Short mmCIF file of C-alpha atoms and ligand atoms in Angstrom, two decimals:
data_model
loop_
_atom_site.label_atom_id
_atom_site.label_comp_id
_atom_site.label_asym_id
_atom_site.label_seq_id
_atom_site.Cartn_x
_atom_site.Cartn_y
_atom_site.Cartn_z
CA MET A 1 14.84 14.65 -16.57
CA LYS A 2 11.63 12.98 -15.45
CA LYS A 3 10.33 13.57 -11.96
CA ARG A 4 10.53 10.62 -9.62
CA ILE A 5 8.06 8.47 -7.77
CA LEU A 6 8.91 6.30 -4.80
CA THR A 7 6.42 4.07 -3.12
CA GLY A 8 6.49 0.66 -1.53
CA ASP A 9 4.87 -2.23 0.25
CA ARG A 10 5.72 -4.25 3.34
CA PRO A 11 6.22 -7.91 2.40
CA THR A 12 4.09 -9.37 5.17
CA GLY A 13 1.50 -10.98 2.91
CA PRO A 14 0.06 -10.78 -0.57
CA LEU A 15 -1.35 -7.41 -1.63
CA HIS A 16 -5.10 -6.77 -1.55
CA LEU A 17 -7.74 -4.54 -3.13
CA GLY A 18 -7.01 -1.81 -0.56
CA HIS A 19 -3.43 -1.64 -1.81
CA TYR A 20 -4.70 -1.61 -5.37
CA PHE A 21 -6.98 1.40 -4.99
CA GLY A 22 -4.71 3.19 -2.54
CA SER A 23 -1.46 2.99 -4.46
CA LEU A 24 -0.95 0.25 -7.08
CA ALA A 25 -3.39 1.74 -9.59
CA SER A 26 -1.70 5.15 -9.54
CA ARG A 27 1.82 3.76 -9.72
CA VAL A 28 0.85 1.81 -12.85
CA GLU A 29 -0.90 4.82 -14.35
CA LEU A 30 2.04 7.16 -13.67
CA GLN A 31 4.92 4.86 -14.67
CA ASP A 32 5.27 6.49 -18.11
CA GLU A 33 5.25 10.02 -16.85
CA TYR A 34 7.52 9.49 -13.83
CA ASP A 35 10.75 7.63 -13.21
CA THR A 36 9.10 5.17 -10.84
CA PHE A 37 10.74 3.32 -7.94
CA VAL A 38 8.87 0.63 -6.06
CA LEU A 39 10.36 -0.56 -2.83
CA VAL A 40 9.84 -3.96 -1.26
CA ALA A 41 10.08 -2.76 2.33
CA ASP A 42 11.49 -5.83 4.06
CA VAL A 43 13.40 -3.79 6.66
CA GLN A 44 10.21 -1.98 7.60
CA ALA A 45 8.30 -5.29 7.66
CA LEU A 46 10.78 -6.52 10.25
CA THR A 47 9.98 -3.62 12.60
CA ASP A 48 6.90 -5.52 13.71
CA ASN A 49 7.91 -8.99 12.49
CA PHE A 50 11.49 -9.18 13.76
CA ASP A 51 10.66 -12.52 15.35
CA ASN A 52 9.30 -13.94 12.10
CA PRO A 53 11.95 -13.48 9.40
CA ILE A 54 10.64 -16.44 7.39
CA LYS A 55 7.29 -14.71 6.87
CA VAL A 56 9.01 -11.59 5.56
CA ARG A 57 11.35 -13.59 3.32
CA GLU A 58 8.50 -15.64 1.90
CA ASN A 59 6.49 -12.59 0.95
CA VAL A 60 9.19 -10.65 -0.90
CA LEU A 61 8.58 -12.34 -4.26
CA GLU A 62 4.81 -12.36 -3.64
CA VAL A 63 4.86 -8.58 -3.50
CA VAL A 64 7.05 -8.33 -6.60
CA LYS A 65 4.60 -10.59 -8.45
CA ASP A 66 1.58 -8.57 -7.30
CA ASN A 67 3.17 -5.41 -8.63
CA LEU A 68 3.95 -7.01 -11.98
CA ALA A 69 0.51 -8.66 -12.18
CA VAL A 70 -1.34 -5.35 -11.95
CA GLY A 71 0.72 -3.95 -14.80
CA LEU A 72 3.92 -2.45 -13.45
CA ASP A 73 6.43 -2.74 -16.30
CA PRO A 74 9.99 -3.60 -15.20
CA ASP A 75 11.33 -1.79 -18.28
CA LYS A 76 9.82 1.43 -16.97
CA ALA A 77 9.73 1.01 -13.20
CA THR A 78 12.50 0.02 -10.83
CA ILE A 79 11.42 -2.58 -8.28
CA PHE A 80 14.01 -2.99 -5.52
CA LEU A 81 14.69 -4.52 -2.11
CA GLN A 82 15.12 -2.24 0.89
CA SER A 83 17.53 -4.48 2.83
CA ALA A 84 19.92 -4.59 -0.13
CA ILE A 85 20.43 -0.81 0.05
CA PRO A 86 22.31 -0.11 3.32
CA GLU A 87 22.51 3.54 2.22
CA ILE A 88 18.88 3.80 3.38
CA ALA A 89 19.89 2.70 6.87
CA GLU A 90 22.74 5.21 6.83
CA LEU A 91 20.44 8.05 5.83
CA THR A 92 17.99 6.95 8.54
CA VAL A 93 20.69 7.56 11.16
CA PHE A 94 21.29 11.10 9.92
CA PHE A 95 17.56 11.80 9.65
CA SER A 96 16.92 10.55 13.19
CA ASN A 97 18.66 13.67 14.52
CA LEU A 98 16.04 15.82 12.84
CA VAL A 99 12.92 14.48 14.54
CA THR A 100 11.86 14.37 18.17
CA VAL A 101 10.55 11.33 20.01
CA ALA A 102 7.44 13.33 20.93
CA ARG A 103 6.77 14.03 17.26
CA LEU A 104 7.01 10.33 16.41
CA GLN A 105 4.68 9.44 19.27
CA ARG A 106 2.03 11.75 17.85
CA ASN A 107 1.90 9.95 14.48
CA PRO A 108 -1.72 8.72 14.23
CA THR A 109 -0.91 5.76 11.96
CA VAL A 110 1.81 4.53 14.30
CA LYS A 111 -0.61 4.96 17.22
CA ASP A 112 -3.29 2.88 15.46
CA GLU A 113 -0.79 0.16 14.68
CA MET A 114 0.53 0.13 18.25
CA ARG A 115 -3.00 -0.34 19.55
CA GLN A 116 -3.78 -3.04 17.03
CA LYS A 117 -0.54 -4.92 17.70
CA LYS A 118 -0.83 -4.42 21.47
CA MET A 119 2.54 -2.69 21.65
CA GLU A 120 1.55 0.03 24.12
CA ASP A 121 3.71 -1.36 26.91
CA SER A 122 6.52 -2.85 24.85
CA LEU A 123 7.13 -0.51 21.97
CA PRO A 124 10.25 -1.45 20.01
CA LEU A 125 12.37 1.60 19.17
CA GLY A 126 12.62 0.36 15.58
CA PHE A 127 8.86 0.41 15.23
CA LEU A 128 8.48 3.91 16.67
CA MET A 129 11.00 5.23 14.20
CA TYR A 130 9.97 3.38 11.06
CA PRO A 131 8.55 6.65 9.71
CA VAL A 132 12.10 8.07 9.84
CA SER A 133 13.32 5.11 7.84
CA GLN A 134 10.41 5.62 5.45
CA ALA A 135 11.54 9.22 4.98
CA ALA A 136 14.94 7.84 4.02
CA ASP A 137 13.30 5.40 1.55
CA ILE A 138 11.70 8.35 -0.17
CA ALA A 139 14.65 10.74 0.03
CA ILE A 140 17.29 8.24 -1.08
CA VAL A 141 15.94 8.43 -4.65
CA LYS A 142 14.97 12.12 -4.24
CA ALA A 143 11.35 11.32 -4.98
CA ASP A 144 8.92 14.11 -5.84
CA LEU A 145 5.72 12.10 -5.55
CA VAL A 146 4.59 9.24 -3.30
CA PRO A 147 1.43 7.35 -4.34
CA VAL A 148 -0.01 5.87 -1.14
CA GLY A 149 -3.16 4.99 0.73
CA GLU A 150 -4.67 7.55 3.09
CA ASP A 151 -3.12 5.91 6.17
CA GLN A 152 0.35 6.85 4.91
CA ILE A 153 -0.24 10.61 4.82
CA PRO A 154 1.22 11.22 8.31
CA HIS A 155 4.44 9.52 7.14
CA ILE A 156 4.72 11.72 4.07
CA GLU A 157 4.09 14.80 6.23
CA GLN A 158 6.87 13.58 8.55
CA THR A 159 9.13 13.08 5.54
CA ARG A 160 8.50 16.63 4.36
CA GLU A 161 9.42 18.00 7.78
CA ILE A 162 12.63 15.99 7.90
CA VAL A 163 13.86 16.95 4.43
CA ARG A 164 12.90 20.57 5.00
CA SER A 165 14.98 20.58 8.13
CA PHE A 166 17.87 18.75 6.41
CA ASN A 167 17.89 21.21 3.50
CA LYS A 168 17.81 24.18 5.88
CA ILE A 169 20.70 23.00 8.03
CA TYR A 170 23.01 21.36 5.49
CA GLY A 171 21.98 22.87 2.15
CA LYS A 172 19.42 21.78 -0.38
CA VAL A 173 19.77 18.13 -1.35
CA PHE A 174 16.20 16.81 -1.35
CA PRO A 175 12.89 17.80 -2.95
CA GLU A 176 9.91 17.99 -0.59
CA PRO A 177 7.82 15.03 -1.72
CA GLU A 178 4.07 15.12 -2.10
CA ALA A 179 1.61 12.34 -1.32
CA LYS A 180 -0.76 11.20 -4.00
CA VAL A 181 -3.74 9.38 -2.58
CA GLY A 182 -5.73 7.09 -4.85
CA GLU A 183 -9.28 7.94 -5.91
CA MET A 184 -10.57 5.42 -3.40
CA PRO A 185 -8.40 6.37 -0.47
CA ARG A 186 -9.61 3.79 2.02
CA LEU A 187 -11.37 0.58 1.15
CA THR A 188 -13.64 -0.94 3.78
CA GLY A 189 -12.88 -4.53 4.78
CA VAL A 190 -15.33 -7.36 3.95
CA ASP A 191 -16.42 -7.23 7.62
CA GLY A 192 -17.45 -3.59 7.29
CA LYS A 193 -14.51 -2.38 9.43
CA ALA A 194 -13.04 0.95 8.42
CA LYS A 195 -9.95 -0.40 6.74
CA MET A 196 -9.13 -3.41 4.59
CA SER A 197 -6.06 -4.93 6.16
CA LYS A 198 -4.10 -8.13 6.19
CA SER A 199 -3.81 -8.14 9.96
CA LEU A 200 -7.54 -7.61 10.50
CA GLY A 201 -8.22 -10.65 8.28
CA ASN A 202 -10.83 -8.80 6.22
CA ALA A 203 -9.02 -8.44 2.91
CA ILE A 204 -9.68 -9.61 -0.65
CA TYR A 205 -6.31 -10.47 -2.14
CA LEU A 206 -5.34 -9.80 -5.74
CA LYS A 207 -4.37 -13.46 -5.97
CA ASP A 208 -7.54 -14.89 -4.41
CA THR A 209 -8.99 -17.79 -6.39
CA PRO A 210 -12.64 -17.57 -7.51
CA GLU A 211 -13.50 -19.96 -4.66
CA GLU A 212 -11.76 -17.81 -2.05
CA LEU A 213 -13.44 -14.73 -3.46
CA LYS A 214 -16.83 -16.44 -3.31
CA THR A 215 -16.37 -17.43 0.35
CA LYS A 216 -15.39 -13.87 1.33
CA ILE A 217 -18.30 -12.30 -0.50
CA ASN A 218 -20.72 -14.76 1.07
CA ARG A 219 -19.45 -13.64 4.47
CA MET A 220 -19.77 -9.97 3.60
CA TYR A 221 -22.01 -7.79 5.76
CA THR A 222 -25.22 -6.51 4.22
CA ASP A 223 -28.18 -5.16 6.15
CA PRO A 224 -28.43 -6.59 9.68
CA THR A 225 -32.04 -5.38 10.07
CA ARG A 226 -33.22 -7.58 7.25
CA LEU A 227 -34.35 -11.06 8.18
CA LYS A 228 -36.07 -12.17 4.96
CA ALA A 229 -35.39 -11.26 1.33
CA THR A 230 -38.83 -9.62 1.21
CA ASP A 231 -38.03 -7.16 4.03
CA PRO A 232 -37.13 -3.70 2.74
CA GLY A 233 -33.31 -3.39 2.58
CA HIS A 234 -31.03 -0.54 3.60
CA LEU A 235 -28.06 0.71 1.61
CA GLU A 236 -26.32 2.71 4.34
CA GLY A 237 -23.38 0.82 5.78
CA ASN A 238 -24.14 -2.09 3.44
CA VAL A 239 -20.75 -3.44 2.44
CA VAL A 240 -22.00 -5.28 -0.65
CA PHE A 241 -23.43 -2.07 -2.10
CA MET A 242 -20.30 -0.17 -1.12
CA TYR A 243 -18.34 -2.59 -3.28
CA LEU A 244 -20.94 -2.64 -6.07
CA ASP A 245 -20.56 1.15 -6.27
CA ILE A 246 -16.90 0.59 -7.02
CA PHE A 247 -17.01 -2.47 -9.23
CA MET A 248 -20.31 -2.46 -11.11
CA LYS A 249 -19.76 -0.73 -14.41
CA ASP A 250 -23.41 -0.56 -15.47
CA LYS A 251 -24.58 2.25 -13.18
CA ASN A 252 -28.16 2.20 -14.49
CA LYS A 253 -28.46 -1.44 -13.63
CA LEU A 254 -26.99 -0.73 -10.22
CA ASP A 255 -29.55 2.01 -9.57
CA LEU A 256 -32.38 -0.38 -10.43
CA LEU A 257 -30.86 -3.03 -8.19
CA LYS A 258 -30.73 -0.53 -5.33
CA GLU A 259 -34.37 0.43 -5.83
CA ASP A 260 -35.44 -3.21 -5.84
CA TYR A 261 -33.34 -3.94 -2.77
CA LYS A 262 -34.92 -1.09 -0.85
CA LYS A 263 -38.37 -2.42 -1.77
CA GLY A 264 -37.47 -5.92 -0.62
CA GLN A 265 -37.61 -7.35 -4.12
CA VAL A 266 -34.09 -8.76 -4.31
CA GLY A 267 -32.26 -10.82 -1.75
CA ASP A 268 -28.69 -10.84 -0.49
CA VAL A 269 -27.82 -13.93 -2.52
CA LEU A 270 -28.55 -12.15 -5.77
CA ILE A 271 -26.64 -8.97 -4.97
CA LYS A 272 -23.71 -11.07 -3.78
CA ASN A 273 -23.74 -12.97 -7.06
CA TYR A 274 -23.55 -9.71 -8.97
CA LEU A 275 -20.67 -8.57 -6.82
CA PHE A 276 -18.82 -11.85 -7.20
CA ASN A 277 -19.04 -11.60 -10.99
CA GLU A 278 -17.85 -7.99 -11.09
CA ILE A 279 -14.85 -8.52 -8.82
CA ASN A 280 -14.01 -11.78 -10.51
CA VAL A 281 -13.92 -10.07 -13.92
CA PHE A 282 -11.59 -7.49 -12.41
CA LEU A 283 -9.28 -10.07 -10.82
CA THR A 284 -9.12 -12.61 -13.66
CA PRO A 285 -6.49 -10.86 -15.84
CA ILE A 286 -4.43 -10.02 -12.73
CA ARG A 287 -4.54 -13.65 -11.62
CA GLU A 288 -3.58 -14.86 -15.10
CA LYS A 289 -0.68 -12.47 -15.39
CA ARG A 290 0.55 -13.48 -11.96
CA ALA A 291 0.42 -17.18 -12.81
CA ALA A 292 2.74 -16.56 -15.77
CA ILE A 293 5.49 -15.07 -13.57
CA SER A 294 7.88 -17.63 -12.09
CA ASP A 295 9.86 -17.10 -8.89
CA LYS A 296 13.01 -16.91 -11.02
CA MET A 297 11.54 -14.15 -13.22
CA ALA A 298 10.41 -12.15 -10.19
CA LEU A 299 13.80 -12.55 -8.51
CA ASP A 300 15.71 -11.47 -11.64
CA ILE A 301 13.54 -8.37 -11.97
CA LEU A 302 14.10 -7.55 -8.30
CA LYS A 303 17.87 -7.99 -8.65
CA GLU A 304 18.09 -5.79 -11.71
CA GLY A 305 15.98 -3.10 -10.06
CA THR A 306 18.06 -3.27 -6.91
CA ASP A 307 21.27 -2.78 -8.91
CA ARG A 308 19.81 0.36 -10.46
CA ALA A 309 18.47 1.71 -7.15
CA LYS A 310 21.87 1.06 -5.58
CA LEU A 311 23.57 3.44 -8.05
CA VAL A 312 21.02 6.17 -7.33
CA ALA A 313 21.35 5.64 -3.56
CA LYS A 314 25.15 5.84 -3.68
CA GLU A 315 25.03 9.12 -5.57
CA THR A 316 22.51 10.59 -3.11
CA MET A 317 24.67 9.56 -0.14
CA ARG A 318 27.72 11.15 -1.77
CA GLU A 319 25.80 14.44 -1.87
CA VAL A 320 24.50 13.95 1.68
CA ARG A 321 27.98 13.35 3.08
CA GLU A 322 29.35 16.35 1.23
CA ALA A 323 26.49 18.56 2.49
CA MET A 324 27.06 17.29 6.06
CA ARG A 325 30.82 17.96 5.85
CA LEU A 326 31.60 14.31 6.49
CA LEU A 327 34.91 12.95 5.27
N1 LIG B 401 4.51 2.00 5.08
C1 LIG B 401 4.11 1.44 3.81
C2 LIG B 401 3.01 0.40 4.07
O1 LIG B 401 2.83 -0.02 5.18
C3 LIG B 401 5.25 0.78 3.06
C4 LIG B 401 6.39 1.71 2.73
C5 LIG B 401 7.67 1.59 3.15
C6 LIG B 401 6.33 2.88 1.92
N2 LIG B 401 8.44 2.58 2.65
C7 LIG B 401 7.66 3.39 1.90
C8 LIG B 401 5.31 3.55 1.24
C9 LIG B 401 7.97 4.57 1.22
C10 LIG B 401 5.63 4.71 0.54
C11 LIG B 401 6.94 5.22 0.54
O2 LIG B 401 2.34 0.00 3.15
#
């Protein structure tokens, strides 16, 4: 039997380049080797969007389409909807006995999100414990590997602790999953902030049109010390060059461009044009593939995947209940 992958995305907006390099690229690459499950995490999305169910609902098919557009093959991978698998919620209840509140409060990713969403004084219980629910997402299919961005590592560590504790107390049911972080673990936002993120408004989306891409690249930070194109330029902290390092295939040309930039022989407009072309070449086939997927196709794929995940989840819960001596 093949080993399993479980990973997922919150449907709170379309997916961006940060998602691509953090997790989408590896899930596509590994879909032959692993029995791959991709979760549309609508229940988790509600933990900080409980007052905006329409937003979550509207983004479910967007996320399915993004996954298909980058090359996830529904004949190989199972794409499914979290809220349609109540077994995950059931397992979350059992798992919540195995983790302390103090441990959850130490989770650095949750802390960052709390700060960003100004939740310090009004922390919903559901939000604090979403990592427990995420552990159940992973364990319900007995996943061995979890391809994720760097920010998710604390959650995978938490998952390992929970399943270790479960296996010790009730008998071995779950493998201890490992995180697999993409080669580019954390992509900087177009504003130069540490993390590309929907909520920070600094993301390049996989579905961005050439015009949208152009606008974002024109806004991108370069070298603040440089007032004229003839001033010598700096590469450190220069977001355009950070992206060129990733997207420009001709490395010799890039090296020459860097030399010229440092000497003040090329301006920001030119380097931004290069970057636009490189990212646009990367996004064009993704955009085209996405345009060919109708809502109906995406929904059918999601339904089929959910049916399959449901069978796996039921079997896991049968074993869990037996291990826990429940009737
Ligand atoms: N927390 C992930 C994110 O914000 C989404 C997610 C939910 C997930 N359940 C998961 C990721 C299980 C990996 C495994 O993007």
